[in-house]
Coordinates of C-alpha atoms in Angstrom, one line a residue:
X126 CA -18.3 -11.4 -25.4
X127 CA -14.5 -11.5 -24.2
X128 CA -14.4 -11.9 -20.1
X129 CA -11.5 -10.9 -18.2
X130 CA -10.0 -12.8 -16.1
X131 CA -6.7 -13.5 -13.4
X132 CA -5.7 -17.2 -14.0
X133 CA -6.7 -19.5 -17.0
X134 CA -5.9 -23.0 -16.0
X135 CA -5.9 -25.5 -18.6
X136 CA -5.8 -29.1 -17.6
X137 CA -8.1 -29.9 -14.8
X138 CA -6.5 -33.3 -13.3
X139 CA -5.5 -33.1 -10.1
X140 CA -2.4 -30.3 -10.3
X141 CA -5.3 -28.2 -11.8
X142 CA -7.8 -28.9 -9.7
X143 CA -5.6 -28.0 -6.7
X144 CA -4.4 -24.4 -8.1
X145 CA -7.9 -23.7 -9.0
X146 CA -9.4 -24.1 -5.6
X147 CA -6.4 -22.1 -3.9
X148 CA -6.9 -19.5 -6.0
X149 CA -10.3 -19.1 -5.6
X150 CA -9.8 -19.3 -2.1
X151 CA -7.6 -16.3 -2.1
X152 CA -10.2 -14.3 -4.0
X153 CA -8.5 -14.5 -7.9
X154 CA -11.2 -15.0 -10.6
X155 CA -10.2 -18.3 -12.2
X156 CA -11.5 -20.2 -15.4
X157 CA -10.1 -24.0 -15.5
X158 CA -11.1 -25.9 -18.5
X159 CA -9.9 -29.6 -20.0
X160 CA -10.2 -31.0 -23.5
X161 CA -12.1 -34.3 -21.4
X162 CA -14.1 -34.9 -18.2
X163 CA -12.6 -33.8 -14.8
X164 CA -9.4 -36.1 -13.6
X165 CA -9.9 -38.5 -16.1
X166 CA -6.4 -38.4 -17.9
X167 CA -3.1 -39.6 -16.0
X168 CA -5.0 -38.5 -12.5
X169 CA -7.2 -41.3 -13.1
X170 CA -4.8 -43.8 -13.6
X171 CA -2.6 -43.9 -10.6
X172 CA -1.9 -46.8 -8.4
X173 CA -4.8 -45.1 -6.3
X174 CA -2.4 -44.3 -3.1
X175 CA -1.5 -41.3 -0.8
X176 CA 2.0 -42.1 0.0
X177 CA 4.8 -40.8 0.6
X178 CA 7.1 -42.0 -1.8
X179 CA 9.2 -44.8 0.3
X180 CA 11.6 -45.5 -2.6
X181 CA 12.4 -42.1 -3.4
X182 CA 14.6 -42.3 -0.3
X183 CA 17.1 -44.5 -2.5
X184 CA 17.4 -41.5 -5.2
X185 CA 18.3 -39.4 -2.2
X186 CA 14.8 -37.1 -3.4
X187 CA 14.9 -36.4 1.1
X188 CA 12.5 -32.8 0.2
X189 CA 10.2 -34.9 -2.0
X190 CA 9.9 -37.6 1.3
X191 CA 9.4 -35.1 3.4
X192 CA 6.7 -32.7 2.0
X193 CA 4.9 -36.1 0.6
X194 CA 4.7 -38.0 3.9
X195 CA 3.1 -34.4 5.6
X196 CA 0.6 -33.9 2.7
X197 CA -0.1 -37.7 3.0
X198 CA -1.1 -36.8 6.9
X199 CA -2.9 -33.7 6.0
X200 CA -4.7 -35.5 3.6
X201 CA -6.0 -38.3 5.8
X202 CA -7.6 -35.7 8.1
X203 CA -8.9 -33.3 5.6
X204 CA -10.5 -35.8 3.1
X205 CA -11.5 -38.7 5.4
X206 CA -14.4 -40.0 3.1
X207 CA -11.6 -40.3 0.4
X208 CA -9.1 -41.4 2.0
X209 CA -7.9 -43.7 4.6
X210 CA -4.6 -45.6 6.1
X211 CA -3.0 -48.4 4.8
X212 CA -1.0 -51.2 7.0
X213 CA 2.1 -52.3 4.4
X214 CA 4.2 -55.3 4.2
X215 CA 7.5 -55.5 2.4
X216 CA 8.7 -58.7 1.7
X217 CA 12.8 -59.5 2.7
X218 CA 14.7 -62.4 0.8
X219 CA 18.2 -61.2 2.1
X220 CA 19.9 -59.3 5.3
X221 CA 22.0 -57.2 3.4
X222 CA 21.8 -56.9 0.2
X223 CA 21.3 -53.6 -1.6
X224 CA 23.2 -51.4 0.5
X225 CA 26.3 -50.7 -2.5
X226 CA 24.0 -50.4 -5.2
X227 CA 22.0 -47.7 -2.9
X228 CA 24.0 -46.3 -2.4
X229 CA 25.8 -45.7 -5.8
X230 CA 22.4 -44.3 -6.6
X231 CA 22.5 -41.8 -4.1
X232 CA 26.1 -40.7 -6.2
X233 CA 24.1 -40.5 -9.0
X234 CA 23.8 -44.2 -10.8
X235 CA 21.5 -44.6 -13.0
X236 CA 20.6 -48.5 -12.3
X237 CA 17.7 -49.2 -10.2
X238 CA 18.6 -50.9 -7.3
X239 CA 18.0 -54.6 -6.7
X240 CA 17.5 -56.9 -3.4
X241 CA 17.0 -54.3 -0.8
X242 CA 17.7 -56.1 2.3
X243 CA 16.8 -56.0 5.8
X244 CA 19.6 -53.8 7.1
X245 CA 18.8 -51.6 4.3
X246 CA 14.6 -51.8 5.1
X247 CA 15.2 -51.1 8.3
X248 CA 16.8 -47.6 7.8
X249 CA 14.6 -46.3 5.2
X250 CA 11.5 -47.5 7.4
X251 CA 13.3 -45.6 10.6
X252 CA 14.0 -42.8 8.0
X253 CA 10.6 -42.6 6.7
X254 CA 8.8 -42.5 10.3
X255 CA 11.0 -39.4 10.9
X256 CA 10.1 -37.3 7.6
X257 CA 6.4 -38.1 8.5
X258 CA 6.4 -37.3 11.9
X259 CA 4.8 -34.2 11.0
X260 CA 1.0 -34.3 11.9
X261 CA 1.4 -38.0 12.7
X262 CA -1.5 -39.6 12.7
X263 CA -0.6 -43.6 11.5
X264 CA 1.4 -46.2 13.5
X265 CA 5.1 -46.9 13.0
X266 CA 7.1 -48.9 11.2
X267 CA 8.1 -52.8 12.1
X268 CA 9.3 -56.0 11.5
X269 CA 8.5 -59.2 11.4
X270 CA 10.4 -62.3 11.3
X271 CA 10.0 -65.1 8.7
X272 CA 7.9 -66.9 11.0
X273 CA 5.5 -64.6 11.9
X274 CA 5.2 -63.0 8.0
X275 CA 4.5 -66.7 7.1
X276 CA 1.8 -67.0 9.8
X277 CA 0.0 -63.4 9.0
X278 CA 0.2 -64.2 4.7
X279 CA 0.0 -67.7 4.7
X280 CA 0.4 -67.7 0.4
X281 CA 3.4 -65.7 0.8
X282 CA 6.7 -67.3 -0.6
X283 CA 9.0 -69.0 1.9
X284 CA 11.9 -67.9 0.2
X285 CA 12.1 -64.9 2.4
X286 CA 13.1 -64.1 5.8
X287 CA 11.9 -61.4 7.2
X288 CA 9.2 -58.5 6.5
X289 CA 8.8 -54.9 7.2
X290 CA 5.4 -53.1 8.2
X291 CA 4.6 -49.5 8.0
X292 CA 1.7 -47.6 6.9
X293 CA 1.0 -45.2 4.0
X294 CA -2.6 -44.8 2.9
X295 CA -5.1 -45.3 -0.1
X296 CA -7.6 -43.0 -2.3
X297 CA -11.4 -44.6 -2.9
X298 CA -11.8 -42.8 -5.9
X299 CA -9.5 -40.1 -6.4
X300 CA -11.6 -38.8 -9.7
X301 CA -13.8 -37.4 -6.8
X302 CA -11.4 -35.8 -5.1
X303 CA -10.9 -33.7 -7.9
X304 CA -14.8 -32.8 -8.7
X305 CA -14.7 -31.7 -5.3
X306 CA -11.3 -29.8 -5.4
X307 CA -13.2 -27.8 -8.4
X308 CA -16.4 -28.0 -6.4
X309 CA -15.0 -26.2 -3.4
X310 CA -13.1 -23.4 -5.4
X311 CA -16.7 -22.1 -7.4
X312 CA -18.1 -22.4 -4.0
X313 CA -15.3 -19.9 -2.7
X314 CA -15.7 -17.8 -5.5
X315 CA -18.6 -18.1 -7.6
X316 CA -17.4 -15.7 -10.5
X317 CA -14.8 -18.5 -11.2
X318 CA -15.7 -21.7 -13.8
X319 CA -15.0 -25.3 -14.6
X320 CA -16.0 -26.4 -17.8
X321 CA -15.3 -30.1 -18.9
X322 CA -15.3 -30.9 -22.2
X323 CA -13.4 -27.4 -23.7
X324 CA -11.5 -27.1 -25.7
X325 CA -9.2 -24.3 -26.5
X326 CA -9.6 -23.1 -30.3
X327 CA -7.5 -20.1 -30.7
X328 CA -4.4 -18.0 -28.8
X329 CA -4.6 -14.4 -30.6
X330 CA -2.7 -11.5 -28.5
X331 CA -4.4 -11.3 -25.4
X332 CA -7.1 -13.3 -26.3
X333 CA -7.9 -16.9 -25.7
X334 CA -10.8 -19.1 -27.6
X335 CA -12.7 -21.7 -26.5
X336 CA -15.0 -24.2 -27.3
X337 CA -18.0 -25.7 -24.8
X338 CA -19.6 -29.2 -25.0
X339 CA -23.1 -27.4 -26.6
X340 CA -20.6 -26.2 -29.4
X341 CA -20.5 -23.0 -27.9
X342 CA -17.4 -20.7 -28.2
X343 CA -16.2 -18.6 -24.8
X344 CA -13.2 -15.9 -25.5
X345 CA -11.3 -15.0 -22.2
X346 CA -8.5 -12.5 -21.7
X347 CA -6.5 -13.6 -18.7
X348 CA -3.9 -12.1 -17.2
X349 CA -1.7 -15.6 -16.5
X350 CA -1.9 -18.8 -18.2
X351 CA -1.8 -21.9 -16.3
X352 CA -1.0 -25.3 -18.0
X353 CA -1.6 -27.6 -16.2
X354 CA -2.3 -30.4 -18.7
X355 CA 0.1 -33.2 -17.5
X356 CA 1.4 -35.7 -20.4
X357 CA -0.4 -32.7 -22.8
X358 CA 1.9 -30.1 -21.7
X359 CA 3.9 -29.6 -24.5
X360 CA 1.1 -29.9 -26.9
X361 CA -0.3 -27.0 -25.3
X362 CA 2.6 -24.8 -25.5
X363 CA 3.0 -25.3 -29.1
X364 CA -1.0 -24.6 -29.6
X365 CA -0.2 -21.3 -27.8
X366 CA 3.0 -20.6 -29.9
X367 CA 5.2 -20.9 -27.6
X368 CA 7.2 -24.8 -28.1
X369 CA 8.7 -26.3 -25.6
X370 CA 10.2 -30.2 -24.6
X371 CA 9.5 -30.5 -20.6
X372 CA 7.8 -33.9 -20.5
X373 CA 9.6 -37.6 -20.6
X374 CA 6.7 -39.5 -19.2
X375 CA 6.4 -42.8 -18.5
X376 CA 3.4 -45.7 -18.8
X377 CA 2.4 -46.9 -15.8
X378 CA -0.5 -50.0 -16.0
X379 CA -2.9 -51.6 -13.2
X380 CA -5.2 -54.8 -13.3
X381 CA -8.1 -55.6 -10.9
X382 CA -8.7 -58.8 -10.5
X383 CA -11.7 -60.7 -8.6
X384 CA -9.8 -63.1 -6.3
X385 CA -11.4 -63.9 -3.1
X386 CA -8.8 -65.8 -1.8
X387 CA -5.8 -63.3 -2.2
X388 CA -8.3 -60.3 -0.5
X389 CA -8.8 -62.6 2.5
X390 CA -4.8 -63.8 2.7
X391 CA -4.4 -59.5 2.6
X392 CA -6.3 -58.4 5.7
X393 CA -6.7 -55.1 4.5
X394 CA -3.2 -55.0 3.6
X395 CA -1.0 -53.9 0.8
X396 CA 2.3 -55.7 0.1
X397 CA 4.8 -53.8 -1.8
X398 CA 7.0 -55.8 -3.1
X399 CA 10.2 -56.6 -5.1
X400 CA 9.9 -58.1 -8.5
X401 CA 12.3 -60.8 -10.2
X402 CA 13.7 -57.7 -11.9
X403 CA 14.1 -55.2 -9.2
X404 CA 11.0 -53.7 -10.2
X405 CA 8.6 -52.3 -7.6
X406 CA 5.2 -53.9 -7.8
X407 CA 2.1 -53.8 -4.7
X408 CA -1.1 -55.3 -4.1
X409 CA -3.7 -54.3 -2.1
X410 CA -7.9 -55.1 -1.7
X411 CA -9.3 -52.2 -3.5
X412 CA -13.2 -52.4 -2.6
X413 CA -13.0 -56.2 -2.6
X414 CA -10.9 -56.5 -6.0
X415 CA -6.8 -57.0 -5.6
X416 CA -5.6 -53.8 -7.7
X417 CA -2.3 -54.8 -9.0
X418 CA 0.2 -52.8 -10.5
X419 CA 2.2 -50.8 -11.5
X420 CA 4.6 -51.0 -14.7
X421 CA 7.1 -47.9 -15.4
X422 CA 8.0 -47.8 -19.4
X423 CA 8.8 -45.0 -21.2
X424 CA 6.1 -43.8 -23.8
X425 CA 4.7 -40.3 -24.8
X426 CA 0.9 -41.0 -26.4
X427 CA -1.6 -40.6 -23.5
X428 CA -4.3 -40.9 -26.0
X429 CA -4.4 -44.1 -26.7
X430 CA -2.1 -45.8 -24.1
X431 CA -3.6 -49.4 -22.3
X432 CA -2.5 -51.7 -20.5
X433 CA -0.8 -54.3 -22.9
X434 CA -0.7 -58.0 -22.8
X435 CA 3.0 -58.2 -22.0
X436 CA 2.5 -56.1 -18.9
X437 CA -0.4 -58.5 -17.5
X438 CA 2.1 -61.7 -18.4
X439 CA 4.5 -59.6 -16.2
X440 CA 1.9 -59.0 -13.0
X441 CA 0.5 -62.5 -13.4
X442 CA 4.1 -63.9 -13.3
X443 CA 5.2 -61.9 -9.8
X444 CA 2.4 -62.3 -8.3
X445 CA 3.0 -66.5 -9.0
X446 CA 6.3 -65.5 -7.7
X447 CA 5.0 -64.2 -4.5
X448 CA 2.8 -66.1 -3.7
X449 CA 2.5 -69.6 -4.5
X450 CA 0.1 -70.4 -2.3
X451 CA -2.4 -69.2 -4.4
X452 CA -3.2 -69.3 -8.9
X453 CA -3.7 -66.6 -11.0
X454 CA -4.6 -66.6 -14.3
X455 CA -6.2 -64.0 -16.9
X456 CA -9.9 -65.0 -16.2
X457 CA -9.9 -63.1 -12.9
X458 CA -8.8 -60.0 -14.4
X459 CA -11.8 -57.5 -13.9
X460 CA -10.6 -54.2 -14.9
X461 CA -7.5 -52.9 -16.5
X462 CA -6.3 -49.2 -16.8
X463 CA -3.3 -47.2 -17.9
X464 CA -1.9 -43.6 -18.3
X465 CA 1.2 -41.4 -18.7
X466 CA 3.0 -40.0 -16.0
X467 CA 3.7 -36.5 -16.5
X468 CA 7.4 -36.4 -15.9
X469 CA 9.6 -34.0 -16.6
X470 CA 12.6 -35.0 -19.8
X471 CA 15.3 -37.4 -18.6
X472 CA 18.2 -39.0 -19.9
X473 CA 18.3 -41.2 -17.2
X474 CA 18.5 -45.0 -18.6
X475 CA 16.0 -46.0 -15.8
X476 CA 12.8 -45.0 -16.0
X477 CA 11.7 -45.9 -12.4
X478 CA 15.0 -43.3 -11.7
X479 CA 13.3 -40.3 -12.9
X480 CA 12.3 -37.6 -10.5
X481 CA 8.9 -36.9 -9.4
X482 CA 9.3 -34.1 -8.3
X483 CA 7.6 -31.0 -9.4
X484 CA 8.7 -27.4 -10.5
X485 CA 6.9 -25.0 -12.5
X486 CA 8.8 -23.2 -15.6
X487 CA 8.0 -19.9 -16.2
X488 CA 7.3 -18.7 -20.3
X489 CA 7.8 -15.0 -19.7
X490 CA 5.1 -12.4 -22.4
X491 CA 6.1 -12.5 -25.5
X492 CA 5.5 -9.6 -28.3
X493 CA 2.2 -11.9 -29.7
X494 CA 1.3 -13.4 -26.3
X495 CA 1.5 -10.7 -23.1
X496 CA 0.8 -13.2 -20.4
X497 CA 2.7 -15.3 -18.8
X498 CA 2.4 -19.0 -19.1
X499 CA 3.2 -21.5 -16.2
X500 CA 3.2 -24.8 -17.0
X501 CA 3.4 -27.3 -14.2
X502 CA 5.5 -30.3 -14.5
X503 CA 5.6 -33.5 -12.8
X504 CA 4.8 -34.4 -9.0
X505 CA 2.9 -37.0 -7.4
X506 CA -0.7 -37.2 -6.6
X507 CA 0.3 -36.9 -3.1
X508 CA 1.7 -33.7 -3.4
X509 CA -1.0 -31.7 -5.5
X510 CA -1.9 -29.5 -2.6
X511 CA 1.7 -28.5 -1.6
X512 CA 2.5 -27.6 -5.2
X513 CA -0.5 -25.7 -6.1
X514 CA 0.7 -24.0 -2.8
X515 CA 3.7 -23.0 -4.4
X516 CA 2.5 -22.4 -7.5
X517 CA -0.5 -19.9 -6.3
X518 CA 1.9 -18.3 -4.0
X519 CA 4.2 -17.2 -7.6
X520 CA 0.8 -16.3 -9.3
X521 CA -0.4 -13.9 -6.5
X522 CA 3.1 -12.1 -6.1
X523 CA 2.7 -11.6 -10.1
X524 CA -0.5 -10.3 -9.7
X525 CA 0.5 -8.4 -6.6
X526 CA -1.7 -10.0 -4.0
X527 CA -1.3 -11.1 -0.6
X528 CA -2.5 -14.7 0.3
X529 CA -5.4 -14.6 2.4
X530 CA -6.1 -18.5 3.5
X531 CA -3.9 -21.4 4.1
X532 CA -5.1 -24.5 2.6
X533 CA -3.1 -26.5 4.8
X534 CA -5.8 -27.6 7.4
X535 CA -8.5 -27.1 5.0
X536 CA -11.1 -29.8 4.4
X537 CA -12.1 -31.0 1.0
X538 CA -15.5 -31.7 -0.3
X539 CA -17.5 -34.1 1.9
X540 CA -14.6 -34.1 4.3
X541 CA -16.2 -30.6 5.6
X542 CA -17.9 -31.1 9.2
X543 CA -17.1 -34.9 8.9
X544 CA -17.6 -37.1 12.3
X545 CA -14.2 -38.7 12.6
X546 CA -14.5 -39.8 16.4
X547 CA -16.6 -42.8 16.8
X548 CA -19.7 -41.1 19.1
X549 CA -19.9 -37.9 16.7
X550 CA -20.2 -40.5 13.4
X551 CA -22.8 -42.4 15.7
X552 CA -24.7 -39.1 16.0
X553 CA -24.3 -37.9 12.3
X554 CA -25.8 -41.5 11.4
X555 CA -28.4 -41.4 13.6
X556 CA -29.3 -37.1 12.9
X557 CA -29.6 -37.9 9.0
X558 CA -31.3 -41.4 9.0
X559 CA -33.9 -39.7 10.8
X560 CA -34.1 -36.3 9.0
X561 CA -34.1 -38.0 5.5
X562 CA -35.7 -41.3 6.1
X563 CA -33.0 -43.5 5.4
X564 CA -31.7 -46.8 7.3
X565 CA -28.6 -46.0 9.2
X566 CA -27.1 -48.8 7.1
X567 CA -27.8 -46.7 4.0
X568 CA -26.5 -43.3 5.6
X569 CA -23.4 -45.4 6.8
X570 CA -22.9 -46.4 3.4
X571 CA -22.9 -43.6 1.6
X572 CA -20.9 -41.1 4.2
X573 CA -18.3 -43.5 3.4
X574 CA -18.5 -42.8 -0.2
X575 CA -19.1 -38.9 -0.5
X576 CA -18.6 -37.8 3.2
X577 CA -21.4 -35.2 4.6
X578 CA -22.9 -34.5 1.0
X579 CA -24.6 -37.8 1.8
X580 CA -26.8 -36.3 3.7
X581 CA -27.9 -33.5 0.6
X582 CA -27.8 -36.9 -1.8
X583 CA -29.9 -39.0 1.1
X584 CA -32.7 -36.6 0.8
X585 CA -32.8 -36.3 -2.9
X586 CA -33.0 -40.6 -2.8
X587 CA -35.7 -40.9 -0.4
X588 CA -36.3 -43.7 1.8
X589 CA -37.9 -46.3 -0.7
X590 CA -35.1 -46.0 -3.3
X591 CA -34.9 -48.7 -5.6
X592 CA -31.6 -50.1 -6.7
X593 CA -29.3 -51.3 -9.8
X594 CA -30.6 -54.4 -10.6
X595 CA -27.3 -56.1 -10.4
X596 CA -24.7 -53.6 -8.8
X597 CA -27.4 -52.6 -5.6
X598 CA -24.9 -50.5 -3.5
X599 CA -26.2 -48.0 -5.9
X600 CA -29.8 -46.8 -6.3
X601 CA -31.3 -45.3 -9.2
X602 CA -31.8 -41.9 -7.4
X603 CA -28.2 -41.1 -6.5
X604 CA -27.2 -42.1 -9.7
X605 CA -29.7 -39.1 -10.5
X606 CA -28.2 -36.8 -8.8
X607 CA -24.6 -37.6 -10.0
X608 CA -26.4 -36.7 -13.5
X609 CA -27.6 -33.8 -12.4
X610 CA -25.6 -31.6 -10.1
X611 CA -21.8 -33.2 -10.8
X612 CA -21.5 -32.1 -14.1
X613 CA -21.7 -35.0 -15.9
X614 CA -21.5 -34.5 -20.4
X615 CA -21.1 -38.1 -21.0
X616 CA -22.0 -41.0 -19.7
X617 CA -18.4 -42.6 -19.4
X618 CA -18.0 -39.9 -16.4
X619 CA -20.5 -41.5 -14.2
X620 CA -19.5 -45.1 -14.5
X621 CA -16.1 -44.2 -14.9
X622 CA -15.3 -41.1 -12.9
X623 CA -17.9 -40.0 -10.4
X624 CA -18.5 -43.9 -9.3
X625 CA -16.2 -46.7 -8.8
X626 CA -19.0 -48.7 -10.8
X627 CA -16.8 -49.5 -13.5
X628 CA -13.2 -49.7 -12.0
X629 CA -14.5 -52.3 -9.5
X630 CA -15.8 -54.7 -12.6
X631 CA -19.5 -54.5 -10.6
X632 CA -20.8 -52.9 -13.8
X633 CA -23.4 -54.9 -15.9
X634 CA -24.2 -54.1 -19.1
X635 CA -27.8 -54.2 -17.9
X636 CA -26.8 -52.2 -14.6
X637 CA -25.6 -49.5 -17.7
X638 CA -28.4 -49.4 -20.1
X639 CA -30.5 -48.4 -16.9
X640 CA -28.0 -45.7 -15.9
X641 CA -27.7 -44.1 -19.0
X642 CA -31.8 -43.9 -19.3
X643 CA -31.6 -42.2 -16.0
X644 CA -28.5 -40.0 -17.6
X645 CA -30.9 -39.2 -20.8
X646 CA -33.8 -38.0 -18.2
X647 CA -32.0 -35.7 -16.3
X648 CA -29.6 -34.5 -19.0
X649 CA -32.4 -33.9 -22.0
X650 CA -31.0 -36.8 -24.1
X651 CA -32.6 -37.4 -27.0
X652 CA -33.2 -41.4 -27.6
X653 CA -30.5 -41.0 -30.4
X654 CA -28.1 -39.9 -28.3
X655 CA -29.0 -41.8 -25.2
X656 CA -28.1 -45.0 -27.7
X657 CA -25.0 -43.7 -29.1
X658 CA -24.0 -43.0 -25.1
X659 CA -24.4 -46.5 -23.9
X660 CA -22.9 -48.1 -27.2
X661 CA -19.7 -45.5 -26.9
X662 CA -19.4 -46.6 -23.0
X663 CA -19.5 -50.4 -23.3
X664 CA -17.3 -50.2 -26.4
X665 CA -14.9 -48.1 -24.4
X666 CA -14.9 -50.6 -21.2
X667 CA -14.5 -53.4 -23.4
X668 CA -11.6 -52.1 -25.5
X669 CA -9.3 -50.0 -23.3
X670 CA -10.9 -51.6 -19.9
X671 CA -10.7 -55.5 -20.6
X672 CA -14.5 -55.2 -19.0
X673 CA -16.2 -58.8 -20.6
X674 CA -19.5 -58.0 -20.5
X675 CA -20.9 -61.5 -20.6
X676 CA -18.7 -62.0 -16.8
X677 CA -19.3 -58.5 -15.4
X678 CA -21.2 -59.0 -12.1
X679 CA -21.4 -57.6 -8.3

């Protein structure tokens, strides 16, 4: 049976997942599918922040500063479980340096630039307070002097003389975001779908196949095509016979490593820093790990990228360079992840150069394919709401439709209804611990982690819920209820995806044979495929992941 339909959106990272909801909110009829699990190709595989692009002042990318910084605000207030602000030091080794080589960039250079000093900090902090004045909600910039940077980081390399301070913000676990960007378009318009684990077959005409997880096969005839399928995007176009060339992605890389010492030198801060080769690098406390990253290296196979020993010689080696008052070695490395960004084709000789900023290319019918196909090219995660803004406004105009909701002060998720002044979270707190049973330490915890949907998860855990065995800020029930109402196909997307079990380096391989039993209970597993499940998982930590099983604990 062939269903008609307005948007077909395939791809469902965060881009995707952004267009889907805004449509649905404006009443279209959408269908967004992906080849894998919600957000879990280059959207789950970003440095985890909500920023507003600092550097992109040197490429002169003003537009990109501007709308990034306001969707970083809007952001903070309308997914406050998700995400939150974070205090920023950059490290200063001259006075100033950098200035000619910035601005040669700004005319166009295609050499990074190197030793940014602190004439040069100064103005891009003063110019970055000004493009995100818009629904201001964070502290502005400073800066410190040698002494007092020394004083607050006492690891911190003497070798530099000043600091500067501003705040940008972080992500928990921005594969959530997404479920609940999908989430909250079905709930606007329930005749619209997200199916995981599809993929598409055929393109004939008008008509498009697909295939579900249960081997099942779904034709849809929609009037626009969406491709929203990041790194993928030209695969896609040539599966749907029209070939194109808009992607030039680059690998970025992260580690996590479990380093006590470096999360207490941090105080909740991130330090964003220059390395040896003019490379931007940070480190920040991630739930109690130090995530470290990120590389920037051209490469075009998203399907089996990693993070590769040469780039963890590279983050071991600035961070020695940093800060000497601490050692780093391989053995605290926890968790390691990579992906593709989804940038659009450069020539530029510097991959940390190239634009990421998004547009959205238009294939116009064809005589064998009478839709339209958009296909959505770059951006930053910061930015997904702005551009499916954009992008939604050129698909109603097409389809002759007026736009009916902003999204701009729209919450997402478990941000809905969520207590951000200090007496109405007391009173939330206090209301479900009562109504559900639970300790107000245990409803504390877990409005943290999915914002007022704790309260629907609360009840289905019950006061006497036992925990993990090893990682206990989980209990057996609400891992039950991940399995059952998030749309989970494979067991990778709890520990993976819609927990931070994995990423964190918490996981046990005991703490996962026990979650994929719950997983085969709720999901009708058979014991065969329960087995091949948890072998597939630990296999796929240990190999991509760096997880060592045998050193895996809370």
């Amino acid at each position: 049976m062939t269903k008609d339909i307005d948007v077909l959106i395939l791809g469902a990272g965060i881009n995707g997942a952004g267009l889907f909801r805004d449509l649905c909110e404006q009443g279209l009829t959408c269908l967004i599918a992906d080849k894998a699990d919600f957000g879990s190709g280059t959207s789950a595989a970003p440095s985890r922040l909500i920023h507003g692009g600092i550097k992109y002042l040197e490429t002169g990318e003003l537009r990109l500063v501007a709308q990034s910084t306001l969707e970083r605000n809007l952001l903070l207030r309308n997914a406050p479980h998700l995400v939150e602000p974070l205090p920023t030091v950059i490290p200063i080794f001259s006075w100033l340096q950098g200035i000619p080589a910035a601005l040669r960039t700004l005319f166009g250079s295609t050499t990074a630039p190197r030793n940014r000093g602190a004439v040069l900090i100064k103005i891009g902090l003063a110019l970055y307070d000004f493009y995100g004045s818009r629904h201001r909600v964070m502290p502005r910039h400073a800066l410190w002097s040698r002494r007092r940077t020394l004083s607050e980081i006492a690891p911190m390399t003497p070798k530099i003389v000043a600091a500067g301070t501003y705040y940008d913000a972080k992500v928990t676990c921005p594969e959530r975001l997404v479920l609940e960007l999908l989430q909250d378009g079905t709930a606007a318009n329930p005749a619209s779908e997200a199916l995981n684990y599809t993929n598409m077959i055929s393109a004939e005409n008008d008509l498009i196949g697909l295939r579900t997880p249960d081997g099942g096969e779904r034709t849809v005839r929609p009037r626009i095509v969406v491709n929203a399928a990041g790194p993928w995007i030209d695969h896609v176009n040539q599966a749907l016979g029209s070939p194109t060339r808009l992607i030039g992605g680059t690998k970025g890389s992260h580690i996590l490593l479990d380093h006590p010492e470096l999360i207490a030198a941090l105080k909740g801060r991130m330090i964003y820093f220059e390395a040896n080769d003019g490379r931007i690098c940070l480190v920040y406390d991630y739930l109690g790990r130090a995530l470290v990253g990120s590389t920037d290296i051209r490469a075009d196979d998203p399907d089996t990228v990693c993070c590769d020993d040469e780039e963890i010689d590279y983050f071991l080696k600035s961070l020695r360079d940093l800060l000497p008052g601490l050692a780093f070695s391989r053995d605290q490395i926890v968790y390691a992840y990579s992906g593709i960004r989804p940038l659009p084709a450069s020539g530029s000789t510097a991959a940390g150069l190239i634009s990421r900023d998004h547009s959205a290319p238009v294939l116009e019918p064809a005589d064998d394919r009478p839709y339209p196909v958009i296909s959505l090219v770059g951006g930053k995660w910061t930015t997904f709401r702005g551009f499916a803004e954009e992008v939604c406004d050129l698909v109603l105009g097409r389809l002759g439709h007026n736009r009916r909701l902003n999204t701009r002060a729209l919450p997402i998720g478990g941000g809905r209804d969520y207590p951000t002044e200090p007496a109405a979270r007391a009173n939330w707190i206090e209301y479900t611990a009562k109504a559900t049973g639970a300790s107000a330490m245990r409803t504390t915890e877990l409005l943290g982690r999915y914002g007022t949907t704790a309260r629907a998860i609360l009840a289905h855990e019950g006061p006497q819920a036992q925990r993990l065995t090893d990682t206990k800020s989980y209990s057996l029930s609400e891992i039950d209820w991940i399995a059952r109402y998030e749309k989970v196909v494979e067991l990778e997307d709890i520990v993976m995806r819609r927990s931070t079990l994995a990423i964190t380096g918490r996981l046990s391989e005991r703490d996962l044979a026990a979650i994929a039993d719950i997983a085969a209970e709720a999901l009708g597993w058979s014991a065969e495929r329960r087995n091949v499940q948890f072998a597939k998982t630990r296999d796929l930590l240990a190999a991509r992941h760096r997880i060592q099983w045998e050193k895996s604990h809370p």
